[in-house]
Amino acid sequence: VDVGLFSNLNFIKDVELLGGDTLLIATILGTRYSTDFGLSWKKFHTEILDSNYDTRNIIRIDDNKLLLTAYKEGLFKSINNGQDWERVNTEFKDISESMFVSIELNNGVVYSYINEKGLFYSEDEGVTWNEYYDKIDKTDFYKDILIYNDYLLTTSPNGVFVSNKKNNSYQNYEIENIKNDSKGFVNVTSLEVQGEYLLVGSYSGIYKAKLTELNISAKSSVESEIERNYLYTFPPYPNPAKSEVKVLIFWDINLPMTTDDISIYDITGKKIDAVGKISLVKQESHFGNLIWDCSSAQPSIYLINIKHGTEEKAVKVVVE
């Protein structure tokens, strides 16, 4: 996707699909959005979130809630899927001197490396913060955070920092071929677990190590089986709806997804007759649009219920 200056100079830092064809990107030149899946872009500007803020990270809390970080501006939250934003009044009052370098969500807990403060976690979506480990070097940049099993992994300047609060273990593993360059840039940028390996992305290439070599216990076969049972739903559009509503959904590629897995309930919890009104337009083998013809439904609030393996999602729709 050609977004001009941003893509040519590697200024894009994060991207989030808001539903349908609407994208939101964080760039060092400001936040931008597209309503045609990247064919054209506009500045995203609100009274709170200035379009010129240098934005870095976007994480989704739930179907409607997002967190966004801005360099030397702090943390912002949206409760309506990116339409409006409010500033999160964190306990770090000197936010102009702080920077949320990396941010990650796991089981409702937000983790972040905050420049010159250390590694922290928040259980109230960024308002109050607790230090995760007080002996980490606060002058270095830790660009990515990964939560795996009971372990927290973060990129360190020359390798990977692995910790486990349960057994009070903390260890930094340096990668021999990676060195912090003379200008002070951090060469290690990203982490990912694939099977029994940890993959490490850096300016000098991609490295891998067995999890066992880093004293990390791999997930059990039962945990892995449950993890593959995947289901994710984006907010419905349009909402409110008059004649038709769509929901973009991603499902487990290893499990079948059909309209038999989809039901509609009214606000009282009563299942309504939607035979012939629900269709599933698959775009790939693992995602597509759920479409409900709601033209004959009475104006009210409805829940589209989706069951997929062990997962279940309820999407709220307002019919006018």
mmCIF file of C-alpha atoms in Angstrom:
data_model
loop_
_atom_site.group_PDB
_atom_site.id
_atom_site.type_symbol
_atom_site.label_atom_id
_atom_site.label_comp_id
_atom_site.label_asym_id
_atom_site.label_seq_id
_atom_site.Cartn_x
_atom_site.Cartn_y
_atom_site.Cartn_z
ATOM 1 C CA VAL A 1 0.000 0.000 0.000
ATOM 2 C CA ASP A 2 1.510 3.316 -1.041
ATOM 3 C CA VAL A 3 1.123 5.987 1.628
ATOM 4 C CA GLY A 4 3.796 8.200 0.146
ATOM 5 C CA LEU A 5 6.314 9.761 2.485
ATOM 6 C CA PHE A 6 5.377 7.542 5.423
ATOM 7 C CA SER A 7 6.151 4.209 3.790
ATOM 8 C CA ASN A 8 9.174 5.459 1.829
ATOM 9 C CA LEU A 9 10.970 6.648 4.962
ATOM 10 C CA ASN A 10 9.832 3.886 7.333
ATOM 11 C CA PHE A 11 7.818 6.349 9.415
ATOM 12 C CA ILE A 12 4.887 3.990 10.030
ATOM 13 C CA LYS A 13 5.084 2.561 13.543
ATOM 14 C CA ASP A 14 1.776 0.673 13.967
ATOM 15 C CA VAL A 15 -1.495 -0.082 12.179
ATOM 16 C CA GLU A 16 -4.987 -1.072 13.342
ATOM 17 C CA LEU A 17 -8.019 -2.198 11.351
ATOM 18 C CA LEU A 18 -11.081 -0.454 12.792
ATOM 19 C CA GLY A 19 -13.619 -2.444 10.799
ATOM 20 C CA GLY A 20 -14.730 -2.617 7.195
ATOM 21 C CA ASP A 21 -12.179 -0.762 5.076
ATOM 22 C CA THR A 22 -11.127 1.699 7.778
ATOM 23 C CA LEU A 23 -7.491 1.702 8.876
ATOM 24 C CA LEU A 24 -5.689 3.783 11.484
ATOM 25 C CA ILE A 25 -1.894 4.165 11.380
ATOM 26 C CA ALA A 26 0.527 5.616 13.898
ATOM 27 C CA THR A 27 3.448 7.493 12.326
ATOM 28 C CA ILE A 28 6.146 9.815 13.582
ATOM 29 C CA LEU A 29 4.555 12.549 11.460
ATOM 30 C CA GLY A 30 1.133 12.097 13.022
ATOM 31 C CA THR A 31 -1.882 9.794 12.999
ATOM 32 C CA ARG A 32 -3.547 9.034 9.647
ATOM 33 C CA TYR A 33 -6.653 7.105 8.628
ATOM 34 C CA SER A 34 -8.069 5.517 5.500
ATOM 35 C CA THR A 35 -11.684 4.540 4.771
ATOM 36 C CA ASP A 36 -10.845 2.708 1.531
ATOM 37 C CA PHE A 37 -8.323 0.171 2.850
ATOM 38 C CA GLY A 38 -5.290 2.280 2.101
ATOM 39 C CA LEU A 39 -6.065 3.780 -1.323
ATOM 40 C CA SER A 40 -6.203 7.276 0.171
ATOM 41 C CA TRP A 41 -5.218 8.773 3.528
ATOM 42 C CA LYS A 42 -6.272 11.727 5.658
ATOM 43 C CA LYS A 43 -4.963 13.331 8.819
ATOM 44 C CA PHE A 44 -6.725 12.066 11.925
ATOM 45 C CA HIS A 45 -7.386 15.025 14.198
ATOM 46 C CA THR A 46 -9.529 15.572 17.279
ATOM 47 C CA GLU A 47 -9.538 18.202 19.991
ATOM 48 C CA ILE A 48 -7.545 15.818 22.189
ATOM 49 C CA LEU A 49 -5.447 13.828 19.720
ATOM 50 C CA ASP A 50 -3.639 16.303 17.466
ATOM 51 C CA SER A 51 -2.899 15.016 13.949
ATOM 52 C CA ASN A 52 0.721 16.165 14.292
ATOM 53 C CA TYR A 53 1.511 14.140 17.419
ATOM 54 C CA ASP A 54 4.275 11.592 16.865
ATOM 55 C CA THR A 55 2.306 8.385 17.546
ATOM 56 C CA ARG A 56 3.989 5.011 18.049
ATOM 57 C CA ASN A 57 1.803 2.135 19.330
ATOM 58 C CA ILE A 58 -1.847 1.096 19.014
ATOM 59 C CA ILE A 59 -3.268 -1.812 21.033
ATOM 60 C CA ARG A 60 -6.837 -3.103 21.112
ATOM 61 C CA ILE A 61 -8.344 -3.738 24.558
ATOM 62 C CA ASP A 62 -11.679 -5.069 23.272
ATOM 63 C CA ASP A 63 -14.037 -4.662 20.321
ATOM 64 C CA ASN A 64 -14.487 -0.932 20.968
ATOM 65 C CA LYS A 65 -11.596 0.134 23.186
ATOM 66 C CA LEU A 66 -8.109 1.145 21.996
ATOM 67 C CA LEU A 67 -4.952 2.537 23.596
ATOM 68 C CA LEU A 68 -2.499 4.701 21.643
ATOM 69 C CA THR A 69 0.895 6.073 22.663
ATOM 70 C CA ALA A 70 2.354 9.373 21.467
ATOM 71 C CA TYR A 71 5.996 10.383 21.847
ATOM 72 C CA LYS A 72 6.356 12.871 24.732
ATOM 73 C CA GLU A 73 2.560 13.276 24.792
ATOM 74 C CA GLY A 74 1.636 10.170 26.741
ATOM 75 C CA LEU A 75 -1.185 7.688 26.513
ATOM 76 C CA PHE A 76 -4.584 8.089 24.828
ATOM 77 C CA LYS A 77 -7.714 5.917 24.977
ATOM 78 C CA SER A 78 -10.738 5.489 22.729
ATOM 79 C CA ILE A 79 -13.906 3.749 23.908
ATOM 80 C CA ASN A 80 -15.696 3.905 20.541
ATOM 81 C CA ASN A 81 -13.265 2.116 18.229
ATOM 82 C CA GLY A 82 -11.082 5.088 17.403
ATOM 83 C CA GLN A 83 -13.700 7.729 16.625
ATOM 84 C CA ASP A 84 -12.938 9.857 19.690
ATOM 85 C CA TRP A 85 -9.993 9.928 22.067
ATOM 86 C CA GLU A 86 -9.322 10.998 25.628
ATOM 87 C CA ARG A 87 -5.999 11.506 27.350
ATOM 88 C CA VAL A 88 -5.226 8.897 30.012
ATOM 89 C CA ASN A 89 -4.244 10.715 33.195
ATOM 90 C CA THR A 90 -1.438 8.416 34.225
ATOM 91 C CA GLU A 91 0.396 8.748 37.501
ATOM 92 C CA PHE A 92 3.497 9.851 35.576
ATOM 93 C CA LYS A 93 2.976 13.608 35.821
ATOM 94 C CA ASP A 94 6.235 14.443 34.050
ATOM 95 C CA ILE A 95 4.903 12.781 30.905
ATOM 96 C CA SER A 96 6.687 15.276 28.644
ATOM 97 C CA GLU A 97 9.919 13.627 29.732
ATOM 98 C CA SER A 98 8.535 10.112 29.413
ATOM 99 C CA MET A 99 8.030 7.853 26.436
ATOM 100 C CA PHE A 100 6.069 4.615 26.181
ATOM 101 C CA VAL A 101 8.655 2.831 24.047
ATOM 102 C CA SER A 102 6.864 -0.523 23.901
ATOM 103 C CA ILE A 103 3.406 -1.595 24.997
ATOM 104 C CA GLU A 104 1.661 -4.973 25.136
ATOM 105 C CA LEU A 105 -1.661 -6.345 26.419
ATOM 106 C CA ASN A 106 -2.106 -9.755 28.027
ATOM 107 C CA ASN A 107 -5.156 -10.980 29.972
ATOM 108 C CA GLY A 108 -6.311 -7.423 30.618
ATOM 109 C CA VAL A 109 -2.918 -6.249 31.902
ATOM 110 C CA VAL A 110 -0.974 -3.599 29.965
ATOM 111 C CA TYR A 111 2.820 -3.898 29.996
ATOM 112 C CA SER A 112 5.159 -1.113 28.891
ATOM 113 C CA TYR A 113 8.792 -0.103 28.919
ATOM 114 C CA ILE A 114 8.765 3.595 29.798
ATOM 115 C CA ASN A 115 11.916 5.440 28.833
ATOM 116 C CA GLU A 116 14.200 6.285 31.769
ATOM 117 C CA LYS A 117 11.647 4.856 34.213
ATOM 118 C CA GLY A 118 11.786 1.109 33.569
ATOM 119 C CA LEU A 119 9.517 -1.846 32.918
ATOM 120 C CA PHE A 120 5.969 -1.370 34.267
ATOM 121 C CA TYR A 121 2.523 -2.958 34.166
ATOM 122 C CA SER A 122 -0.970 -1.517 34.620
ATOM 123 C CA GLU A 123 -4.174 -3.320 35.574
ATOM 124 C CA ASP A 124 -6.464 -0.313 34.981
ATOM 125 C CA GLU A 125 -5.687 0.461 31.312
ATOM 126 C CA GLY A 126 -2.794 2.787 31.956
ATOM 127 C CA VAL A 127 -3.903 4.976 34.852
ATOM 128 C CA THR A 128 -1.781 3.493 37.623
ATOM 129 C CA TRP A 129 1.479 1.634 37.056
ATOM 130 C CA ASN A 130 3.552 -0.852 39.047
ATOM 131 C CA GLU A 131 7.198 -1.542 38.369
ATOM 132 C CA TYR A 132 7.675 -5.048 37.010
ATOM 133 C CA TYR A 133 11.385 -5.377 37.740
ATOM 134 C CA ASP A 134 13.447 -2.648 39.382
ATOM 135 C CA LYS A 135 16.922 -3.804 38.303
ATOM 136 C CA ILE A 136 16.423 -3.344 34.559
ATOM 137 C CA ASP A 137 18.679 -0.681 32.997
ATOM 138 C CA LYS A 138 16.454 2.405 32.746
ATOM 139 C CA THR A 139 18.732 4.170 30.255
ATOM 140 C CA ASP A 140 18.377 1.550 27.511
ATOM 141 C CA PHE A 141 15.520 1.110 25.021
ATOM 142 C CA TYR A 142 13.422 -2.056 25.126
ATOM 143 C CA LYS A 143 11.477 -1.909 21.875
ATOM 144 C CA ASP A 144 9.179 -4.930 22.043
ATOM 145 C CA ILE A 145 7.428 -6.937 24.759
ATOM 146 C CA LEU A 146 6.137 -10.491 24.421
ATOM 147 C CA ILE A 147 4.119 -12.408 27.024
ATOM 148 C CA TYR A 148 4.492 -16.170 26.698
ATOM 149 C CA ASN A 149 3.133 -18.578 29.292
ATOM 150 C CA ASP A 150 4.268 -17.083 32.624
ATOM 151 C CA TYR A 151 7.259 -15.362 31.028
ATOM 152 C CA LEU A 152 7.757 -11.752 30.035
ATOM 153 C CA LEU A 153 10.277 -11.278 27.251
ATOM 154 C CA THR A 154 11.515 -7.931 26.024
ATOM 155 C CA THR A 155 14.136 -6.930 23.490
ATOM 156 C CA SER A 156 17.237 -5.562 25.155
ATOM 157 C CA PRO A 157 19.886 -3.494 23.341
ATOM 158 C CA ASN A 158 22.039 -6.534 22.574
ATOM 159 C CA GLY A 159 19.646 -9.442 22.941
ATOM 160 C CA VAL A 160 16.644 -10.625 24.953
ATOM 161 C CA PHE A 161 15.627 -10.092 28.570
ATOM 162 C CA VAL A 162 13.587 -13.016 29.994
ATOM 163 C CA SER A 163 11.767 -12.855 33.322
ATOM 164 C CA ASN A 164 9.277 -14.898 35.299
ATOM 165 C CA LYS A 165 7.759 -13.289 38.384
ATOM 166 C CA LYS A 166 6.352 -16.622 39.576
ATOM 167 C CA ASN A 167 9.776 -18.099 40.216
ATOM 168 C CA ASN A 168 11.569 -14.759 40.622
ATOM 169 C CA SER A 169 13.923 -15.400 37.698
ATOM 170 C CA TYR A 170 15.439 -12.656 35.525
ATOM 171 C CA GLN A 171 18.077 -13.187 32.873
ATOM 172 C CA ASN A 172 19.499 -11.170 29.976
ATOM 173 C CA TYR A 173 20.689 -13.190 26.963
ATOM 174 C CA GLU A 174 23.036 -11.372 24.592
ATOM 175 C CA ILE A 175 23.199 -12.289 20.904
ATOM 176 C CA GLU A 176 26.848 -12.427 19.883
ATOM 177 C CA ASN A 177 26.384 -10.902 16.419
ATOM 178 C CA ILE A 178 24.257 -7.964 17.628
ATOM 179 C CA LYS A 179 25.951 -4.891 18.995
ATOM 180 C CA ASN A 180 24.606 -1.471 19.903
ATOM 181 C CA ASP A 181 25.960 0.791 17.148
ATOM 182 C CA SER A 182 28.034 3.927 17.683
ATOM 183 C CA LYS A 183 25.030 6.236 17.350
ATOM 184 C CA GLY A 184 23.252 4.523 20.217
ATOM 185 C CA PHE A 185 20.462 2.930 18.163
ATOM 186 C CA VAL A 186 19.018 -0.266 19.560
ATOM 187 C CA ASN A 187 19.515 -3.019 17.027
ATOM 188 C CA VAL A 188 17.021 -5.535 18.471
ATOM 189 C CA THR A 189 13.469 -4.626 17.474
ATOM 190 C CA SER A 190 10.942 -7.470 17.743
ATOM 191 C CA LEU A 191 10.125 -10.884 19.221
ATOM 192 C CA GLU A 192 7.903 -13.773 18.168
ATOM 193 C CA VAL A 193 7.434 -17.384 19.332
ATOM 194 C CA GLN A 194 6.998 -20.039 16.652
ATOM 195 C CA GLY A 195 6.708 -23.595 17.907
ATOM 196 C CA GLU A 196 9.717 -24.390 20.084
ATOM 197 C CA TYR A 197 11.708 -21.344 18.922
ATOM 198 C CA LEU A 198 11.988 -17.699 19.879
ATOM 199 C CA LEU A 199 12.538 -15.491 16.817
ATOM 200 C CA VAL A 200 14.377 -12.193 17.282
ATOM 201 C CA GLY A 201 14.198 -9.436 14.671
ATOM 202 C CA SER A 202 17.044 -6.929 14.421
ATOM 203 C CA TYR A 203 18.650 -4.418 12.080
ATOM 204 C CA SER A 204 21.237 -7.068 11.239
ATOM 205 C CA GLY A 205 18.853 -9.951 10.512
ATOM 206 C CA ILE A 206 16.594 -12.523 12.166
ATOM 207 C CA TYR A 207 17.916 -14.870 14.848
ATOM 208 C CA LYS A 208 16.339 -17.863 16.555
ATOM 209 C CA ALA A 209 16.945 -19.866 19.703
ATOM 210 C CA LYS A 210 15.178 -22.823 21.254
ATOM 211 C CA LEU A 211 12.971 -21.792 24.153
ATOM 212 C CA THR A 212 14.634 -24.424 26.327
ATOM 213 C CA GLU A 213 18.019 -22.749 25.732
ATOM 214 C CA LEU A 214 16.556 -19.624 27.344
ATOM 215 C CA ASN A 215 15.155 -21.645 30.275
ATOM 216 C CA ILE A 216 11.604 -21.039 28.990
ATOM 217 C CA SER A 217 9.071 -23.815 29.441
ATOM 218 C CA ALA A 218 7.118 -24.389 26.232
ATOM 219 C CA LYS A 219 3.329 -24.526 26.367
ATOM 220 C CA SER A 220 1.801 -27.941 26.848
ATOM 221 C CA SER A 221 0.018 -29.667 23.977
ATOM 222 C CA VAL A 222 -3.320 -28.967 25.707
ATOM 223 C CA GLU A 223 -2.530 -25.240 25.997
ATOM 224 C CA SER A 224 -1.408 -25.128 22.376
ATOM 225 C CA GLU A 225 -4.598 -26.839 21.232
ATOM 226 C CA ILE A 226 -6.733 -24.283 23.076
ATOM 227 C CA GLU A 227 -4.627 -21.396 21.750
ATOM 228 C CA ARG A 228 -5.269 -22.478 18.158
ATOM 229 C CA ASN A 229 -9.006 -22.257 18.819
ATOM 230 C CA TYR A 230 -9.104 -18.675 17.567
ATOM 231 C CA LEU A 231 -12.015 -16.282 17.049
ATOM 232 C CA TYR A 232 -11.893 -12.492 16.680
ATOM 233 C CA THR A 233 -14.642 -10.045 15.728
ATOM 234 C CA PHE A 234 -14.394 -6.440 14.607
ATOM 235 C CA PRO A 235 -17.089 -3.869 15.443
ATOM 236 C CA PRO A 236 -20.212 -4.089 13.263
ATOM 237 C CA TYR A 237 -20.830 -1.581 10.499
ATOM 238 C CA PRO A 238 -22.893 0.352 9.996
ATOM 239 C CA ASN A 239 -24.031 0.653 13.586
ATOM 240 C CA PRO A 240 -26.822 1.718 13.983
ATOM 241 C CA ALA A 241 -28.079 -0.251 10.985
ATOM 242 C CA LYS A 242 -31.298 -0.029 8.989
ATOM 243 C CA SER A 243 -31.330 -2.814 6.420
ATOM 244 C CA GLU A 244 -28.034 -4.696 6.654
ATOM 245 C CA VAL A 245 -25.109 -5.010 9.029
ATOM 246 C CA LYS A 246 -21.676 -6.566 8.480
ATOM 247 C CA VAL A 247 -19.164 -7.959 10.968
ATOM 248 C CA LEU A 248 -15.629 -8.837 9.899
ATOM 249 C CA ILE A 249 -14.561 -12.008 11.708
ATOM 250 C CA PHE A 250 -11.386 -14.092 11.854
ATOM 251 C CA TRP A 251 -11.636 -17.729 12.870
ATOM 252 C CA ASP A 252 -9.471 -20.778 13.459
ATOM 253 C CA ILE A 253 -8.318 -22.083 10.089
ATOM 254 C CA ASN A 254 -8.373 -25.615 11.552
ATOM 255 C CA LEU A 255 -12.094 -25.490 12.385
ATOM 256 C CA PRO A 256 -15.080 -25.080 10.039
ATOM 257 C CA MET A 257 -17.053 -21.823 10.185
ATOM 258 C CA THR A 258 -20.643 -21.775 8.882
ATOM 259 C CA THR A 259 -23.855 -19.836 9.453
ATOM 260 C CA ASP A 260 -24.965 -22.680 11.754
ATOM 261 C CA ASP A 261 -22.558 -21.156 14.315
ATOM 262 C CA ILE A 262 -24.376 -17.787 14.244
ATOM 263 C CA SER A 263 -27.544 -16.775 16.125
ATOM 264 C CA ILE A 264 -29.409 -13.515 16.733
ATOM 265 C CA TYR A 265 -30.938 -12.575 20.098
ATOM 266 C CA ASP A 266 -33.070 -9.603 21.086
ATOM 267 C CA ILE A 267 -32.437 -7.441 24.141
ATOM 268 C CA THR A 268 -34.478 -9.802 26.366
ATOM 269 C CA GLY A 269 -32.293 -12.758 25.410
ATOM 270 C CA LYS A 270 -34.892 -14.359 23.140
ATOM 271 C CA LYS A 271 -33.549 -16.000 20.006
ATOM 272 C CA ILE A 272 -35.165 -14.541 16.903
ATOM 273 C CA ASP A 273 -35.887 -16.345 13.647
ATOM 274 C CA ALA A 274 -33.095 -15.334 11.251
ATOM 275 C CA VAL A 275 -33.300 -18.233 8.808
ATOM 276 C CA GLY A 276 -32.240 -17.033 5.379
ATOM 277 C CA LYS A 277 -31.196 -13.659 6.816
ATOM 278 C CA ILE A 278 -27.607 -14.562 7.764
ATOM 279 C CA SER A 279 -24.828 -15.111 5.260
ATOM 280 C CA LEU A 280 -21.082 -15.613 5.535
ATOM 281 C CA VAL A 281 -18.976 -14.176 2.714
ATOM 282 C CA LYS A 282 -15.525 -15.708 3.082
ATOM 283 C CA GLN A 283 -12.604 -13.629 1.791
ATOM 284 C CA GLU A 284 -9.985 -16.219 2.726
ATOM 285 C CA SER A 285 -10.067 -19.601 4.449
ATOM 286 C CA HIS A 286 -9.753 -17.928 7.874
ATOM 287 C CA PHE A 287 -11.722 -14.665 7.646
ATOM 288 C CA GLY A 288 -14.705 -13.000 6.010
ATOM 289 C CA ASN A 289 -17.827 -10.899 6.533
ATOM 290 C CA LEU A 290 -20.831 -12.054 8.505
ATOM 291 C CA ILE A 291 -23.864 -10.292 6.977
ATOM 292 C CA TRP A 292 -27.257 -10.001 8.681
ATOM 293 C CA ASP A 293 -30.244 -8.765 6.700
ATOM 294 C CA CYS A 294 -32.004 -6.844 9.477
ATOM 295 C CA SER A 295 -34.527 -5.060 7.240
ATOM 296 C CA SER A 296 -37.475 -6.898 8.813
ATOM 297 C CA ALA A 297 -36.239 -6.565 12.427
ATOM 298 C CA GLN A 298 -37.987 -4.165 14.782
ATOM 299 C CA PRO A 299 -35.950 -1.144 15.934
ATOM 300 C CA SER A 300 -34.093 -2.317 19.036
ATOM 301 C CA ILE A 301 -30.776 -3.644 20.333
ATOM 302 C CA TYR A 302 -29.695 -7.120 19.211
ATOM 303 C CA LEU A 303 -26.817 -9.482 19.901
ATOM 304 C CA ILE A 304 -25.180 -11.467 17.119
ATOM 305 C CA ASN A 305 -23.859 -14.562 18.872
ATOM 306 C CA ILE A 306 -20.998 -16.497 17.251
ATOM 307 C CA LYS A 307 -19.844 -19.894 18.538
ATOM 308 C CA HIS A 308 -16.620 -21.374 17.197
ATOM 309 C CA GLY A 309 -15.028 -24.347 18.923
ATOM 310 C CA THR A 310 -14.406 -23.339 22.524
ATOM 311 C CA GLU A 311 -14.765 -19.628 21.718
ATOM 312 C CA GLU A 312 -17.932 -17.520 21.788
ATOM 313 C CA LYS A 313 -18.441 -13.841 20.901
ATOM 314 C CA ALA A 314 -21.458 -11.542 21.184
ATOM 315 C CA VAL A 315 -21.615 -8.469 18.924
ATOM 316 C CA LYS A 316 -24.071 -5.720 19.861
ATOM 317 C CA VAL A 317 -26.035 -4.131 17.022
ATOM 318 C CA VAL A 318 -28.531 -1.271 17.123
ATOM 319 C CA VAL A 319 -31.310 -1.497 14.494
ATOM 320 C CA GLU A 320 -33.136 1.738 13.721
#
